[in-house]
PDB file of C-alpha atoms in Angstrom:
ATOM      1  CA  MET A   1       7.533  62.676  31.995  1.00 44.00           C
ATOM      2  CA  ASP A   2       5.880  60.218  34.301  1.00 44.00           C
ATOM      3  CA  GLU A   3       2.968  61.226  36.472  1.00 44.00           C
ATOM      4  CA  PRO A   4       3.214  61.467  40.267  1.00 45.00           C
ATOM      5  CA  GLU A   5       2.881  58.084  41.894  1.00 45.00           C
ATOM      6  CA  THR A   6       1.110  56.776  44.923  1.00 46.00           C
ATOM      7  CA  ALA A   7       2.582  54.219  47.227  1.00 45.00           C
ATOM      8  CA  ARG A   8       1.024  50.798  46.915  1.00 47.00           C
ATOM      9  CA  PRO A   9       1.539  48.336  49.723  1.00 46.00           C
ATOM     10  CA  GLU A  10       3.022  45.021  48.721  1.00 45.00           C
ATOM     11  CA  PRO A  11       1.790  41.745  50.194  1.00 49.00           C
ATOM     12  CA  GLY A  12       3.501  41.140  53.500  1.00 46.00           C
ATOM     13  CA  GLY A  13       4.859  44.655  53.875  1.00 44.00           C
ATOM     14  CA  SER A  14       4.687  48.227  52.802  1.00 42.00           C
ATOM     15  CA  ARG A  15       6.538  50.136  50.165  1.00 44.00           C
ATOM     16  CA  ARG A  16       8.178  53.469  50.702  1.00 45.00           C
ATOM     17  CA  ALA A  17       6.314  56.196  48.865  1.00 43.00           C
ATOM     18  CA  PRO A  18       8.179  57.515  45.812  1.00 52.00           C
ATOM     19  CA  ARG A  19       8.983  61.193  45.618  1.00 51.00           C
ATOM     20  CA  ARG A  20       6.050  63.141  44.334  1.00 56.00           C
ATOM     21  CA  GLY A  21       5.807  66.235  42.247  1.00 64.00           C
ATOM     22  CA  PRO A  22       8.034  67.948  39.728  1.00 72.00           C
ATOM     23  CA  SER A  23      11.225  67.740  41.800  1.00 79.00           C
ATOM     24  CA  GLY A  24      10.931  63.951  42.116  1.00 79.00           C
ATOM     25  CA  ARG A  25      10.326  63.610  38.384  1.00 81.00           C
ATOM     26  CA  ARG A  26      13.247  65.910  37.571  1.00 86.00           C
ATOM     27  CA  ARG A  27      15.524  63.915  39.849  1.00 89.00           C
ATOM     28  CA  ALA A  28      14.407  60.628  38.270  1.00 87.00           C
ATOM     29  CA  ALA A  29      14.972  62.099  34.793  1.00 88.00           C
ATOM     30  CA  ALA A  30      18.447  63.322  35.767  1.00 91.00           C
ATOM     31  CA  VAL A  31      19.406  59.935  37.218  1.00 91.00           C
ATOM     32  CA  SER A  32      18.031  58.155  34.161  1.00 88.00           C
ATOM     33  CA  GLY A  33      19.902  60.471  31.803  1.00 89.00           C
ATOM     34  CA  ALA A  34      23.116  60.047  33.761  1.00 93.00           C
ATOM     35  CA  ARG A  35      22.791  56.254  33.608  1.00 92.00           C
ATOM     36  CA  ALA A  36      22.129  56.311  29.850  1.00 90.00           C
ATOM     37  CA  VAL A  37      25.159  58.534  29.225  1.00 93.00           C
ATOM     38  CA  SER A  38      27.329  56.446  31.582  1.00 94.00           C
ATOM     39  CA  VAL A  39      26.460  53.185  29.830  1.00 92.00           C
ATOM     40  CA  SER A  40      27.093  54.703  26.393  1.00 92.00           C
ATOM     41  CA  VAL A  41      30.408  56.268  27.440  1.00 94.00           C
ATOM     42  CA  GLY A  42      31.429  53.024  29.159  1.00 95.00           C
ATOM     43  CA  LEU A  43      30.759  50.967  26.039  1.00 93.00           C
ATOM     44  CA  VAL A  44      32.683  53.376  23.799  1.00 94.00           C
ATOM     45  CA  ALA A  45      35.568  53.448  26.311  1.00 96.00           C
ATOM     46  CA  ALA A  46      35.611  49.628  26.363  1.00 93.00           C
ATOM     47  CA  TYR A  47      35.714  49.643  22.556  1.00 93.00           C
ATOM     48  CA  TYR A  48      38.834  51.791  22.603  1.00 94.00           C
ATOM     49  CA  LEU A  49      40.482  50.030  25.556  1.00 93.00           C
ATOM     50  CA  LEU A  50      39.856  46.342  24.816  1.00 88.00           C
ATOM     51  CA  PRO A  51      42.742  44.607  23.086  1.00 84.00           C
ATOM     52  CA  LEU A  52      41.278  43.987  19.648  1.00 82.00           C
ATOM     53  CA  ASP A  53      44.237  42.448  17.910  1.00 75.00           C
ATOM     54  CA  GLU A  54      44.534  40.791  14.547  1.00 61.00           C
ATOM     55  CA  ARG A  55      42.228  37.783  14.440  1.00 59.00           C
ATOM     56  CA  ALA A  56      41.054  35.440  11.768  1.00 58.00           C
ATOM     57  CA  THR A  57      37.874  36.344   9.904  1.00 63.00           C
ATOM     58  CA  GLY A  58      36.114  33.416  11.617  1.00 73.00           C
ATOM     59  CA  ALA A  59      36.731  35.012  15.011  1.00 70.00           C
ATOM     60  CA  ALA A  60      35.310  38.325  13.772  1.00 70.00           C
ATOM     61  CA  TRP A  61      32.183  36.545  12.494  1.00 76.00           C
ATOM     62  CA  ALA A  62      31.809  34.643  15.766  1.00 81.00           C
ATOM     63  CA  MET A  63      32.150  37.901  17.706  1.00 79.00           C
ATOM     64  CA  LEU A  64      29.492  39.488  15.508  1.00 81.00           C
ATOM     65  CA  VAL A  65      27.040  36.597  15.920  1.00 88.00           C
ATOM     66  CA  PHE A  66      27.531  36.361  19.690  1.00 90.00           C
ATOM     67  CA  GLY A  67      27.435  40.136  19.931  1.00 88.00           C
ATOM     68  CA  LEU A  68      24.093  40.286  18.135  1.00 89.00           C
ATOM     69  CA  LEU A  69      22.815  37.620  20.522  1.00 93.00           C
ATOM     70  CA  ALA A  70      24.052  39.806  23.399  1.00 90.00           C
ATOM     71  CA  VAL A  71      22.182  42.801  21.932  1.00 88.00           C
ATOM     72  CA  ALA A  72      18.969  40.735  21.843  1.00 90.00           C
ATOM     73  CA  LEU A  73      19.490  39.518  25.420  1.00 92.00           C
ATOM     74  CA  VAL A  74      20.227  43.028  26.705  1.00 88.00           C
ATOM     75  CA  PHE A  75      17.117  44.286  24.935  1.00 87.00           C
ATOM     76  CA  ALA A  76      14.955  41.546  26.476  1.00 90.00           C
ATOM     77  CA  TRP A  77      16.405  42.218  29.932  1.00 91.00           C
ATOM     78  CA  GLU A  78      15.789  45.944  29.518  1.00 88.00           C
ATOM     79  CA  ALA A  79      12.170  45.304  28.446  1.00 88.00           C
ATOM     80  CA  ARG A  80      11.592  43.348  31.669  1.00 89.00           C
ATOM     81  CA  ALA A  81      13.169  46.169  33.668  1.00 89.00           C
ATOM     82  CA  ILE A  82      10.783  48.677  32.059  1.00 89.00           C
ATOM     83  CA  VAL A  83       7.744  46.734  33.241  1.00 88.00           C
ATOM     84  CA  ARG A  84       9.054  46.753  36.831  1.00 88.00           C
ATOM     85  CA  SER A  85      10.227  50.365  36.826  1.00 88.00           C
ATOM     86  CA  PRO A  86       8.343  53.119  38.650  1.00 89.00           C
ATOM     87  CA  HIS A  87       9.344  55.378  35.721  1.00 89.00           C
ATOM     88  CA  PRO A  88       8.827  53.198  32.633  1.00 89.00           C
ATOM     89  CA  ARG A  89       9.236  56.001  30.092  1.00 88.00           C
ATOM     90  CA  LEU A  90      12.584  57.007  31.520  1.00 89.00           C
ATOM     91  CA  ARG A  91      13.671  53.378  31.743  1.00 90.00           C
ATOM     92  CA  ALA A  92      12.744  52.934  28.060  1.00 89.00           C
ATOM     93  CA  VAL A  93      15.072  55.790  27.118  1.00 87.00           C
ATOM     94  CA  GLU A  94      17.848  54.108  29.113  1.00 89.00           C
ATOM     95  CA  ALA A  95      17.102  50.788  27.415  1.00 89.00           C
ATOM     96  CA  LEU A  96      17.266  52.312  23.966  1.00 88.00           C
ATOM     97  CA  ALA A  97      20.537  54.105  24.757  1.00 88.00           C
ATOM     98  CA  ALA A  98      22.169  50.928  26.100  1.00 88.00           C
ATOM     99  CA  THR A  99      20.945  48.734  23.251  1.00 89.00           C
ATOM    100  CA  LEU A 100      21.895  51.254  20.576  1.00 90.00           C
ATOM    101  CA  ALA A 101      25.366  51.895  22.025  1.00 92.00           C
ATOM    102  CA  LEU A 102      26.035  48.150  22.289  1.00 92.00           C
ATOM    103  CA  TYR A 103      24.834  47.611  18.715  1.00 92.00           C
ATOM    104  CA  LEU A 104      27.027  50.387  17.299  1.00 93.00           C
ATOM    105  CA  VAL A 105      30.144  49.388  19.248  1.00 94.00           C
ATOM    106  CA  LEU A 106      29.635  45.785  18.173  1.00 92.00           C
ATOM    107  CA  PHE A 107      29.624  46.682  14.477  1.00 92.00           C
ATOM    108  CA  ALA A 108      32.526  49.103  14.850  1.00 94.00           C
ATOM    109  CA  SER A 109      34.515  46.257  16.436  1.00 91.00           C
ATOM    110  CA  ALA A 110      33.520  43.882  13.634  1.00 89.00           C
ATOM    111  CA  TYR A 111      34.616  46.379  10.954  1.00 91.00           C
ATOM    112  CA  TYR A 112      37.890  47.052  12.740  1.00 92.00           C
ATOM    113  CA  LEU A 113      38.652  43.331  13.085  1.00 89.00           C
ATOM    114  CA  LEU A 114      37.644  42.696   9.479  1.00 88.00           C
ATOM    115  CA  GLU A 115      40.073  45.351   8.263  1.00 90.00           C
ATOM    116  CA  LEU A 116      42.850  43.905  10.443  1.00 88.00           C
ATOM    117  CA  SER A 117      42.285  40.340   9.260  1.00 85.00           C
ATOM    118  CA  ALA A 118      41.628  41.208   5.611  1.00 86.00           C
ATOM    119  CA  PRO A 119      43.344  44.496   4.716  1.00 90.00           C
ATOM    120  CA  GLY A 120      41.707  46.266   1.801  1.00 92.00           C
ATOM    121  CA  SER A 121      38.165  45.373   2.886  1.00 92.00           C
ATOM    122  CA  PHE A 122      37.403  49.096   2.945  1.00 94.00           C
ATOM    123  CA  SER A 123      38.373  51.996   0.718  1.00 94.00           C
ATOM    124  CA  GLU A 124      40.994  53.006   3.260  1.00 94.00           C
ATOM    125  CA  PRO A 125      42.620  51.332   6.264  1.00 93.00           C
ATOM    126  CA  LEU A 126      40.390  51.634   9.333  1.00 93.00           C
ATOM    127  CA  THR A 127      41.501  52.799  12.739  1.00 93.00           C
ATOM    128  CA  ARG A 128      39.095  52.271  15.626  1.00 94.00           C
ATOM    129  CA  THR A 129      37.788  55.795  15.144  1.00 95.00           C
ATOM    130  CA  ASP A 130      37.349  55.219  11.404  1.00 95.00           C
ATOM    131  CA  ALA A 131      35.424  52.006  12.100  1.00 94.00           C
ATOM    132  CA  LEU A 132      33.150  53.785  14.574  1.00 94.00           C
ATOM    133  CA  TYR A 133      32.685  56.659  12.107  1.00 94.00           C
ATOM    134  CA  PHE A 134      31.770  54.220   9.314  1.00 94.00           C
ATOM    135  CA  THR A 135      29.331  52.463  11.659  1.00 94.00           C
ATOM    136  CA  LEU A 136      27.615  55.716  12.623  1.00 92.00           C
ATOM    137  CA  THR A 137      27.374  57.045   9.058  1.00 91.00           C
ATOM    138  CA  THR A 138      25.907  53.729   7.934  1.00 91.00           C
ATOM    139  CA  PHE A 139      23.463  53.546  10.864  1.00 91.00           C
ATOM    140  CA  SER A 140      22.312  57.128  10.432  1.00 88.00           C
ATOM    141  CA  THR A 141      21.930  56.542   6.669  1.00 83.00           C
ATOM    142  CA  VAL A 142      24.057  59.611   5.981  1.00 82.00           C
ATOM    143  CA  GLY A 143      26.755  57.567   4.256  1.00 78.00           C
ATOM    144  CA  PHE A 144      29.219  60.311   3.354  1.00 80.00           C
ATOM    145  CA  GLY A 145      31.003  57.953   0.966  1.00 82.00           C
ATOM    146  CA  ASP A 146      34.513  58.729   2.160  1.00 89.00           C
ATOM    147  CA  ILE A 147      34.805  55.199   3.573  1.00 91.00           C
ATOM    148  CA  THR A 148      33.177  52.362   1.676  1.00 91.00           C
ATOM    149  CA  ALA A 149      33.169  48.588   1.980  1.00 91.00           C
ATOM    150  CA  ASP A 150      35.215  47.221  -0.924  1.00 91.00           C
ATOM    151  CA  SER A 151      35.344  43.497  -0.139  1.00 90.00           C
ATOM    152  CA  GLN A 152      32.395  41.138  -0.370  1.00 91.00           C
ATOM    153  CA  THR A 153      32.716  40.337   3.327  1.00 88.00           C
ATOM    154  CA  GLY A 154      32.745  44.026   4.224  1.00 89.00           C
ATOM    155  CA  ARG A 155      29.637  44.587   2.150  1.00 91.00           C
ATOM    156  CA  VAL A 156      27.823  41.634   3.757  1.00 91.00           C
ATOM    157  CA  VAL A 157      28.627  42.906   7.254  1.00 90.00           C
ATOM    158  CA  THR A 158      27.475  46.397   6.226  1.00 92.00           C
ATOM    159  CA  MET A 159      24.200  45.001   4.859  1.00 92.00           C
ATOM    160  CA  VAL A 160      23.649  43.081   8.102  1.00 91.00           C
ATOM    161  CA  GLN A 161      24.202  46.324  10.011  1.00 92.00           C
ATOM    162  CA  MET A 162      21.764  48.208   7.768  1.00 92.00           C
ATOM    163  CA  ALA A 163      19.033  45.585   8.160  1.00 90.00           C
ATOM    164  CA  GLY A 164      19.669  45.329  11.888  1.00 87.00           C
ATOM    165  CA  GLY A 165      19.559  49.096  12.232  1.00 88.00           C
ATOM    166  CA  LEU A 166      16.157  49.219  10.571  1.00 87.00           C
ATOM    167  CA  LEU A 167      14.939  46.472  12.899  1.00 83.00           C
ATOM    168  CA  LEU A 168      16.429  48.204  15.919  1.00 81.00           C
ATOM    169  CA  VAL A 169      14.765  51.489  15.093  1.00 82.00           C
ATOM    170  CA  GLY A 170      11.420  50.073  13.963  1.00 83.00           C
ATOM    171  CA  VAL A 171      10.769  46.926  15.947  1.00 81.00           C
ATOM    172  CA  ALA A 172      12.649  47.904  19.084  1.00 79.00           C
ATOM    173  CA  ALA A 173      10.901  51.269  19.301  1.00 80.00           C
ATOM    174  CA  ARG A 174       7.528  49.548  18.945  1.00 84.00           C
ATOM    175  CA  VAL A 175       8.397  46.915  21.560  1.00 85.00           C
ATOM    176  CA  LEU A 176       9.631  49.562  23.992  1.00 83.00           C
ATOM    177  CA  ALA A 177       6.477  51.647  23.484  1.00 85.00           C
ATOM    178  CA  GLY A 178       4.305  48.585  24.136  1.00 87.00           C
ATOM    179  CA  THR A 179       6.328  47.695  27.207  1.00 87.00           C
ATOM    180  CA  VAL A 180       5.921  51.212  28.597  1.00 87.00           C
ATOM    181  CA  GLN A 181       2.155  50.995  27.990  1.00 87.00           C
ATOM    182  CA  ALA A 182       2.022  47.632  29.797  1.00 85.00           C
ATOM    183  CA  ALA A 183       4.018  49.008  32.727  1.00 85.00           C
ATOM    184  CA  LEU A 184       1.734  52.019  33.047  1.00 85.00           C
ATOM    185  CA  ARG A 185      -1.369  49.778  32.968  1.00 85.00           C
ATOM    186  CA  ARG A 186       0.218  47.527  35.587  1.00 83.00           C
ATOM    187  CA  GLN A 187       0.784  50.553  37.809  1.00 81.00           C
ATOM    188  CA  GLY A 188      -2.782  51.695  37.288  1.00 80.00           C
ATOM    189  CA  ARG A 189      -1.772  54.793  35.350  1.00 72.00           C
ATOM    190  CA  ALA A 190      -3.168  55.578  31.966  1.00 62.00           C
ATOM    191  CA  ALA A 191      -0.799  56.356  29.156  1.00 54.00           C
ATOM    192  CA  PRO A 192      -1.323  59.758  27.515  1.00 54.00           C
ATOM    193  CA  PRO A 193      -3.230  59.667  24.239  1.00 47.00           C
ATOM    194  CA  GLU A 194      -1.016  59.398  21.170  1.00 43.00           C
TER     195      GLU A 194
END
């Protein structure tokens, strides 16, 4: 958890002092957790509610490319928000939840659209839930094997997800940790030893 903060006046005005002590930190953690859950639930709800109808493979690829660009932009925006946050550690958890949920929903959508546009791309027809399940088992490296990519396109998209997942976990975690450290230094608070 973040340490208690002191109010620092801003040029040309003063800043309201943040809540101090354990109750202020607990409240900030609860709000942060609620936001992370809300964003994740909202993205999954959008995945189920958006009209993903049968589209050409080109449209699915375009959605994947633009979606990955959106993931990168959301991640960059979240990193900037961490630096400005009075609770950078909590904000980093929110950032990771939002980025991860967007990434997973994006690939689930791509798999679903791929199966609609090229039936037989997977070992069984995919519903939205099946596509999300396949995405999660691939991301978590569990890979139960009950659903597999059978087409070359399905395998390429799955490999892109695997490589992206490794980058998301490795690089993104490192970037978020560095951003939290920078935010704490900016606020004049030392980060705990690792």
